[in-house]
């Protein structure tokens, strides 16, 4: 019963966050969270670096998903050191990969791709876990499959919530509603997304500011979070293989389909490089339960999960991750600010 209550509370929290985000984040005022002065301009004022809600949301979604992964791994009595080691190795690979892969596929230096980072992360995930297991002290049981399942669930939540960042920055946008299939127009016609703000990517890259487009970010967020919730329940019930395959199957199939509904540049060719990556990821995930079969393992315990996550070391580590992610993803490389300061004479 406790697992159902836990998942229900997560669902209520997510519904509130998503409903707010879908309504407000496409507006112009939700792109930049701060502008930091960098140097004086010859004509007066200051040039500034912009920090975006994109980075803030990515940082929050990453920390939320990491916290949930640590919680789930703690629920199966995996030592905190092992959990953090696996997470640190994967992040060290995936964070730079998000820019490198985008540069290779999209030929752009100043953009990111979650899909490319995910592809590399999922390929490496079981082998990183296996390596940590083999190089550990041997005083704990570390099954590859449950750890993969926990990380896959964290990915589902992380990318699902991370798509709210795309609503804020106006990237990863859908096709104009006039260009999608008539059935989709009938189903989603009243729920299309309209972006405002000339500095949104959809405005300067495609000239679609103010035009209703297919709500690909909102659909992705809803589908990913719902899938991750289902897998969370399966995980807490001890169905690790089902939890892993379910969340990766739903998310990767939708990634393949959603590529056909997006209007931003996805590389050359009828089938994008990202679609090929996701097809490989899908079949690869099916093989994991066979490649790493389960031996006996303890049933997940919510109490153990709470005891693991509620510790100063974990909290400080998550705060450090938040700061790194916000600075790395939040500093805009395609916009700049011109800032002016003045004294309010009537308040002296």
Coordinates of C-alpha atoms in Angstrom, one line a residue:
X1 CA 0.0 0.0 0.0
X2 CA 2.8 2.4 0.8
X3 CA 4.2 2.1 -2.7
X4 CA 0.9 3.2 -4.2
X5 CA 0.7 6.2 -1.9
X6 CA 4.2 7.2 -2.8
X7 CA 3.6 7.0 -6.5
X8 CA 0.2 8.8 -6.1
X9 CA 1.9 11.7 -4.2
X10 CA 4.5 11.9 -7.0
X11 CA 1.8 12.0 -9.6
X12 CA -0.1 14.9 -7.9
X13 CA 3.1 16.9 -7.6
X14 CA 3.9 16.4 -11.2
X15 CA 0.4 17.3 -12.4
X16 CA 0.7 20.6 -10.6
X17 CA 4.1 21.4 -12.0
X18 CA 3.2 20.4 -15.6
X19 CA -0.1 22.2 -15.7
X20 CA 1.7 25.4 -14.6
X21 CA 4.5 24.9 -17.0
X22 CA 2.4 24.2 -20.1
X23 CA 0.4 27.4 -19.5
X24 CA 3.2 29.9 -18.6
X25 CA 6.6 28.8 -19.9
X26 CA 6.0 29.6 -23.7
X27 CA 5.5 33.3 -22.7
X28 CA 8.4 35.7 -23.4
X29 CA 9.0 36.6 -19.7
X30 CA 9.9 33.0 -18.9
X31 CA 13.1 32.7 -21.0
X32 CA 15.7 34.6 -18.9
X33 CA 16.1 34.3 -15.1
X34 CA 19.0 36.7 -14.8
X35 CA 21.5 38.9 -16.7
X36 CA 25.0 39.4 -15.2
X37 CA 27.1 42.5 -16.2
X38 CA 30.4 41.6 -17.9
X39 CA 31.9 44.9 -19.1
X40 CA 31.1 48.5 -20.0
X41 CA 30.0 49.4 -23.5
X42 CA 31.6 52.4 -25.4
X43 CA 28.1 53.9 -26.0
X44 CA 27.1 53.5 -22.4
X45 CA 25.5 50.8 -20.4
X46 CA 26.9 47.3 -19.8
X47 CA 27.1 44.1 -21.8
X48 CA 25.8 41.2 -20.0
X49 CA 25.6 37.4 -20.0
X50 CA 22.1 35.9 -19.8
X51 CA 21.2 33.0 -17.6
X52 CA 18.1 31.2 -18.7
X53 CA 15.2 29.3 -17.2
X54 CA 16.3 26.6 -19.5
X55 CA 19.3 26.0 -17.3
X56 CA 17.4 26.4 -14.1
X57 CA 14.8 23.9 -15.2
X58 CA 17.4 21.4 -16.5
X59 CA 19.3 21.8 -13.1
X60 CA 16.0 21.1 -11.2
X61 CA 15.0 18.2 -13.3
X62 CA 18.4 16.6 -13.1
X63 CA 18.5 16.9 -9.3
X64 CA 15.0 15.6 -9.0
X65 CA 15.8 12.6 -11.1
X66 CA 19.1 12.0 -9.3
X67 CA 17.4 12.2 -5.9
X68 CA 14.8 9.7 -7.1
X69 CA 17.5 7.3 -8.4
X70 CA 19.4 7.5 -5.1
X71 CA 16.1 6.8 -3.3
X72 CA 15.3 3.8 -5.4
X73 CA 18.8 2.4 -5.1
X74 CA 18.7 2.9 -1.4
X75 CA 15.4 1.1 -1.3
X76 CA 17.2 -2.0 -2.6
X77 CA 20.0 -1.5 0.0
X78 CA 22.7 -0.4 -2.4
X79 CA 25.4 1.6 -0.6
X80 CA 25.4 5.3 -1.2
X81 CA 29.0 5.3 -2.4
X82 CA 28.2 2.8 -5.1
X83 CA 25.1 4.9 -6.3
X84 CA 27.1 8.1 -6.4
X85 CA 30.0 6.5 -8.2
X86 CA 27.8 5.2 -11.0
X87 CA 25.9 8.5 -11.3
X88 CA 29.2 10.5 -11.3
X89 CA 30.7 8.4 -14.1
X90 CA 27.6 8.6 -16.3
X91 CA 27.2 12.3 -15.8
X92 CA 30.9 12.9 -16.6
X93 CA 30.3 11.2 -19.9
X94 CA 26.8 12.4 -20.8
X95 CA 27.1 16.1 -20.0
X96 CA 29.9 16.9 -22.5
X97 CA 28.3 14.4 -24.9
X98 CA 25.2 16.5 -25.0
X99 CA 27.1 19.2 -26.8
X100 CA 29.6 17.0 -28.8
X101 CA 26.9 14.9 -30.4
X102 CA 24.8 18.0 -31.3
X103 CA 27.8 19.5 -32.9
X104 CA 28.4 16.4 -35.0
X105 CA 24.7 15.9 -36.0
X106 CA 23.5 19.5 -36.3
X107 CA 26.8 21.2 -37.1
X108 CA 26.2 23.7 -34.3
X109 CA 28.7 24.5 -31.6
X110 CA 26.4 26.2 -29.1
X111 CA 23.6 23.8 -28.7
X112 CA 22.8 20.6 -26.7
X113 CA 21.1 17.3 -27.4
X114 CA 19.5 15.1 -24.7
X115 CA 19.0 12.4 -27.3
X116 CA 22.7 12.1 -28.1
X117 CA 23.7 12.1 -24.4
X118 CA 21.0 9.5 -23.6
X119 CA 22.2 7.2 -26.4
X120 CA 25.7 7.1 -25.1
X121 CA 24.5 6.9 -21.5
X122 CA 22.3 3.9 -22.0
X123 CA 24.9 2.1 -24.0
X124 CA 27.4 2.5 -21.2
X125 CA 25.1 2.2 -18.2
X126 CA 25.1 -1.6 -17.6
X127 CA 28.9 -1.8 -18.1
X128 CA 29.6 1.1 -15.8
X129 CA 27.4 -0.6 -13.1
X130 CA 29.2 -3.9 -13.8
X131 CA 32.6 -2.2 -13.5
X132 CA 31.7 -0.6 -10.2
X133 CA 30.4 -3.9 -8.9
X134 CA 33.6 -5.7 -9.8
X135 CA 35.9 -3.0 -8.4
X136 CA 33.9 -2.7 -5.2
X137 CA 34.8 -4.1 -1.8
X138 CA 32.5 -7.1 -2.2
X139 CA 30.6 -6.4 1.0
X140 CA 27.4 -5.7 -0.8
X141 CA 25.2 -7.3 -3.5
X142 CA 24.9 -5.1 -6.6
X143 CA 22.6 -6.5 -9.3
X144 CA 23.0 -4.8 -12.6
X145 CA 19.3 -5.0 -13.7
X146 CA 17.7 -3.2 -10.7
X147 CA 20.4 -0.4 -10.9
X148 CA 19.7 -0.1 -14.6
X149 CA 15.9 0.1 -13.9
X150 CA 16.4 2.8 -11.3
X151 CA 18.6 4.9 -13.7
X152 CA 16.1 4.4 -16.5
X153 CA 13.3 5.6 -14.3
X154 CA 15.4 8.6 -13.3
X155 CA 16.0 9.3 -17.0
X156 CA 12.2 9.2 -17.7
X157 CA 11.5 11.8 -15.1
X158 CA 14.6 13.8 -15.9
X159 CA 13.9 14.2 -19.6
X160 CA 10.2 14.5 -19.1
X161 CA 10.6 17.4 -16.7
X162 CA 13.5 18.7 -18.8
X163 CA 11.2 19.3 -21.7
X164 CA 9.7 22.1 -19.7
X165 CA 13.0 23.8 -20.3
X166 CA 12.4 23.5 -24.1
X167 CA 9.1 25.3 -23.6
X168 CA 10.9 28.1 -21.9
X169 CA 13.7 28.5 -24.5
X170 CA 11.4 27.8 -27.5
X171 CA 13.6 24.9 -28.7
X172 CA 12.7 21.3 -29.8
X173 CA 9.4 22.7 -31.1
X174 CA 6.8 21.0 -33.2
X175 CA 5.5 21.6 -36.7
X176 CA 2.9 24.2 -37.4
X177 CA -0.6 22.7 -36.8
X178 CA -1.4 23.3 -40.4
X179 CA 1.4 20.8 -41.4
X180 CA 0.5 17.9 -39.2
X181 CA -1.9 15.0 -40.0
X182 CA -5.6 16.0 -39.9
X183 CA -6.3 13.5 -37.2
X184 CA -3.6 15.1 -35.0
X185 CA -5.1 18.5 -35.8
X186 CA -8.5 17.3 -34.5
X187 CA -7.1 15.8 -31.4
X188 CA -4.6 18.5 -30.5
X189 CA -6.0 21.5 -32.3
X190 CA -7.2 23.1 -29.1
X191 CA -4.0 22.4 -27.3
X192 CA -1.3 23.7 -29.6
X193 CA 1.6 25.6 -28.2
X194 CA 2.1 29.3 -29.1
X195 CA 5.5 30.8 -28.2
X196 CA 6.0 34.5 -27.6
X197 CA 9.3 36.4 -27.6
X198 CA 11.8 37.3 -30.4
X199 CA 14.7 35.6 -28.6
X200 CA 13.0 32.2 -28.4
X201 CA 14.7 29.8 -30.8
X202 CA 11.4 29.1 -32.6
X203 CA 11.3 32.8 -33.5
X204 CA 14.8 33.4 -34.8
X205 CA 15.4 29.9 -36.3
X206 CA 12.0 29.3 -38.0
X207 CA 10.0 32.5 -37.7
X208 CA 7.1 30.8 -36.0
X209 CA 6.6 33.2 -33.1
X210 CA 2.9 33.6 -32.3
X211 CA 1.9 30.6 -34.5
X212 CA 0.2 27.5 -33.1
X213 CA 2.5 24.5 -33.3
X214 CA 2.1 20.9 -32.4
X215 CA 2.7 20.6 -28.6
X216 CA 5.5 18.1 -28.9
X217 CA 7.2 19.2 -25.7
X218 CA 4.0 18.9 -23.6
X219 CA 3.2 15.5 -25.1
X220 CA 6.7 14.3 -24.4
X221 CA 6.7 15.6 -20.9
X222 CA 3.3 14.0 -20.1
X223 CA 4.2 10.6 -21.7
X224 CA 7.6 10.4 -20.1
X225 CA 6.5 11.3 -16.6
X226 CA 3.5 8.9 -16.8
X227 CA 5.8 6.1 -18.0
X228 CA 8.3 6.8 -15.3
X229 CA 5.5 6.7 -12.7
X230 CA 4.4 3.3 -13.9
X231 CA 7.9 2.0 -13.8
X232 CA 8.4 3.4 -10.3
X233 CA 5.5 1.3 -9.1
X234 CA 6.8 -1.8 -10.9
X235 CA 10.3 -1.2 -9.3
X236 CA 8.9 -0.8 -5.8
X237 CA 7.0 -4.1 -6.4
X238 CA 10.2 -5.8 -7.3
X239 CA 9.5 -6.2 -11.1
X240 CA 12.9 -4.7 -12.1
X241 CA 13.0 -6.1 -15.7
X242 CA 9.5 -4.9 -16.4
X243 CA 10.3 -1.5 -14.9
X244 CA 13.4 -1.1 -17.1
X245 CA 11.9 -2.3 -20.4
X246 CA 8.6 -0.4 -19.9
X247 CA 10.1 3.0 -19.4
X248 CA 12.7 2.6 -22.1
X249 CA 10.3 1.2 -24.6
X250 CA 7.7 3.9 -24.2
X251 CA 10.2 6.8 -24.2
X252 CA 12.3 5.5 -27.1
X253 CA 9.3 4.7 -29.3
X254 CA 7.9 8.2 -28.7
X255 CA 11.3 9.7 -29.4
X256 CA 11.3 8.0 -32.8
X257 CA 7.8 9.1 -33.6
X258 CA 8.2 12.6 -32.2
X259 CA 11.1 13.3 -34.6
X260 CA 8.6 13.3 -37.4
X261 CA 6.5 15.9 -35.6
X262 CA 9.3 18.4 -34.9
X263 CA 10.1 21.4 -37.1
X264 CA 13.6 22.3 -35.8
X265 CA 16.6 21.1 -37.7
X266 CA 17.4 17.4 -36.9
X267 CA 20.2 16.7 -39.4
X268 CA 20.1 15.7 -43.0
X269 CA 18.3 12.6 -44.4
X270 CA 14.8 11.2 -44.3
X271 CA 15.6 9.3 -41.0
X272 CA 17.5 11.5 -38.6
X273 CA 20.6 10.4 -36.8
X274 CA 18.7 10.7 -33.5
X275 CA 16.0 8.3 -34.8
X276 CA 18.7 5.8 -35.6
X277 CA 20.2 6.2 -32.1
X278 CA 16.8 5.6 -30.5
X279 CA 16.1 2.5 -32.6
X280 CA 19.5 1.1 -31.4
X281 CA 18.7 2.1 -27.8
X282 CA 15.3 0.3 -28.0
X283 CA 16.7 -3.0 -29.1
X284 CA 19.6 -2.7 -26.8
X285 CA 17.3 -2.2 -23.8
X286 CA 15.4 -5.4 -24.7
X287 CA 18.7 -7.4 -24.4
X288 CA 19.6 -6.2 -20.9
X289 CA 17.4 -8.6 -18.9
X290 CA 19.0 -11.5 -20.8
X291 CA 22.5 -10.2 -20.6
X292 CA 22.3 -9.5 -16.9
X293 CA 19.9 -12.0 -15.4
X294 CA 18.8 -11.6 -11.8
X295 CA 19.9 -13.7 -8.9
X296 CA 18.3 -13.3 -5.5
X297 CA 17.8 -9.8 -4.3
X298 CA 16.0 -8.1 -1.4
X299 CA 12.6 -6.5 -1.9
X300 CA 12.6 -2.7 -2.1
X301 CA 12.0 -0.9 1.1
X302 CA 10.7 2.7 1.2
X303 CA 12.2 3.2 4.6
X304 CA 15.6 2.3 3.4
X305 CA 15.2 4.7 0.5
X306 CA 14.3 7.6 2.8
X307 CA 17.2 6.9 5.1
X308 CA 19.6 6.9 2.1
X309 CA 18.3 10.2 0.6
X310 CA 17.9 12.1 3.8
X311 CA 21.6 12.6 4.7
X312 CA 23.8 15.7 4.7
X313 CA 26.2 14.1 2.1
X314 CA 23.5 13.4 -0.4
X315 CA 21.9 16.9 0.0
X316 CA 25.2 18.7 -0.4
X317 CA 26.1 16.5 -3.5
X318 CA 22.7 17.3 -5.1
X319 CA 23.2 21.0 -4.4
X320 CA 26.7 20.9 -6.1
X321 CA 25.2 19.1 -9.1
X322 CA 22.4 21.8 -9.3
X323 CA 25.0 24.5 -9.4
X324 CA 27.1 22.8 -12.1
X325 CA 24.1 22.1 -14.3
X326 CA 22.7 25.6 -13.9
X327 CA 25.9 27.3 -14.9
X328 CA 26.7 24.8 -17.7
X329 CA 23.2 24.7 -19.3
X330 CA 21.9 28.1 -18.1
X331 CA 24.5 30.5 -19.6
X332 CA 23.1 31.5 -22.9
X333 CA 25.5 31.4 -25.8
X334 CA 23.1 32.7 -28.5
X335 CA 21.8 35.8 -26.8
X336 CA 23.3 38.7 -24.9
X337 CA 22.1 41.5 -22.7
X338 CA 22.5 45.3 -22.7
X339 CA 22.1 46.5 -19.2
X340 CA 21.6 50.0 -17.8
X341 CA 21.8 51.1 -14.2
X342 CA 20.6 54.3 -12.6
X343 CA 19.9 55.9 -9.3
X344 CA 16.4 56.7 -8.3
X345 CA 16.8 60.3 -7.1
X346 CA 13.5 60.4 -5.2
X347 CA 14.7 57.7 -2.9
X348 CA 18.1 59.2 -1.9

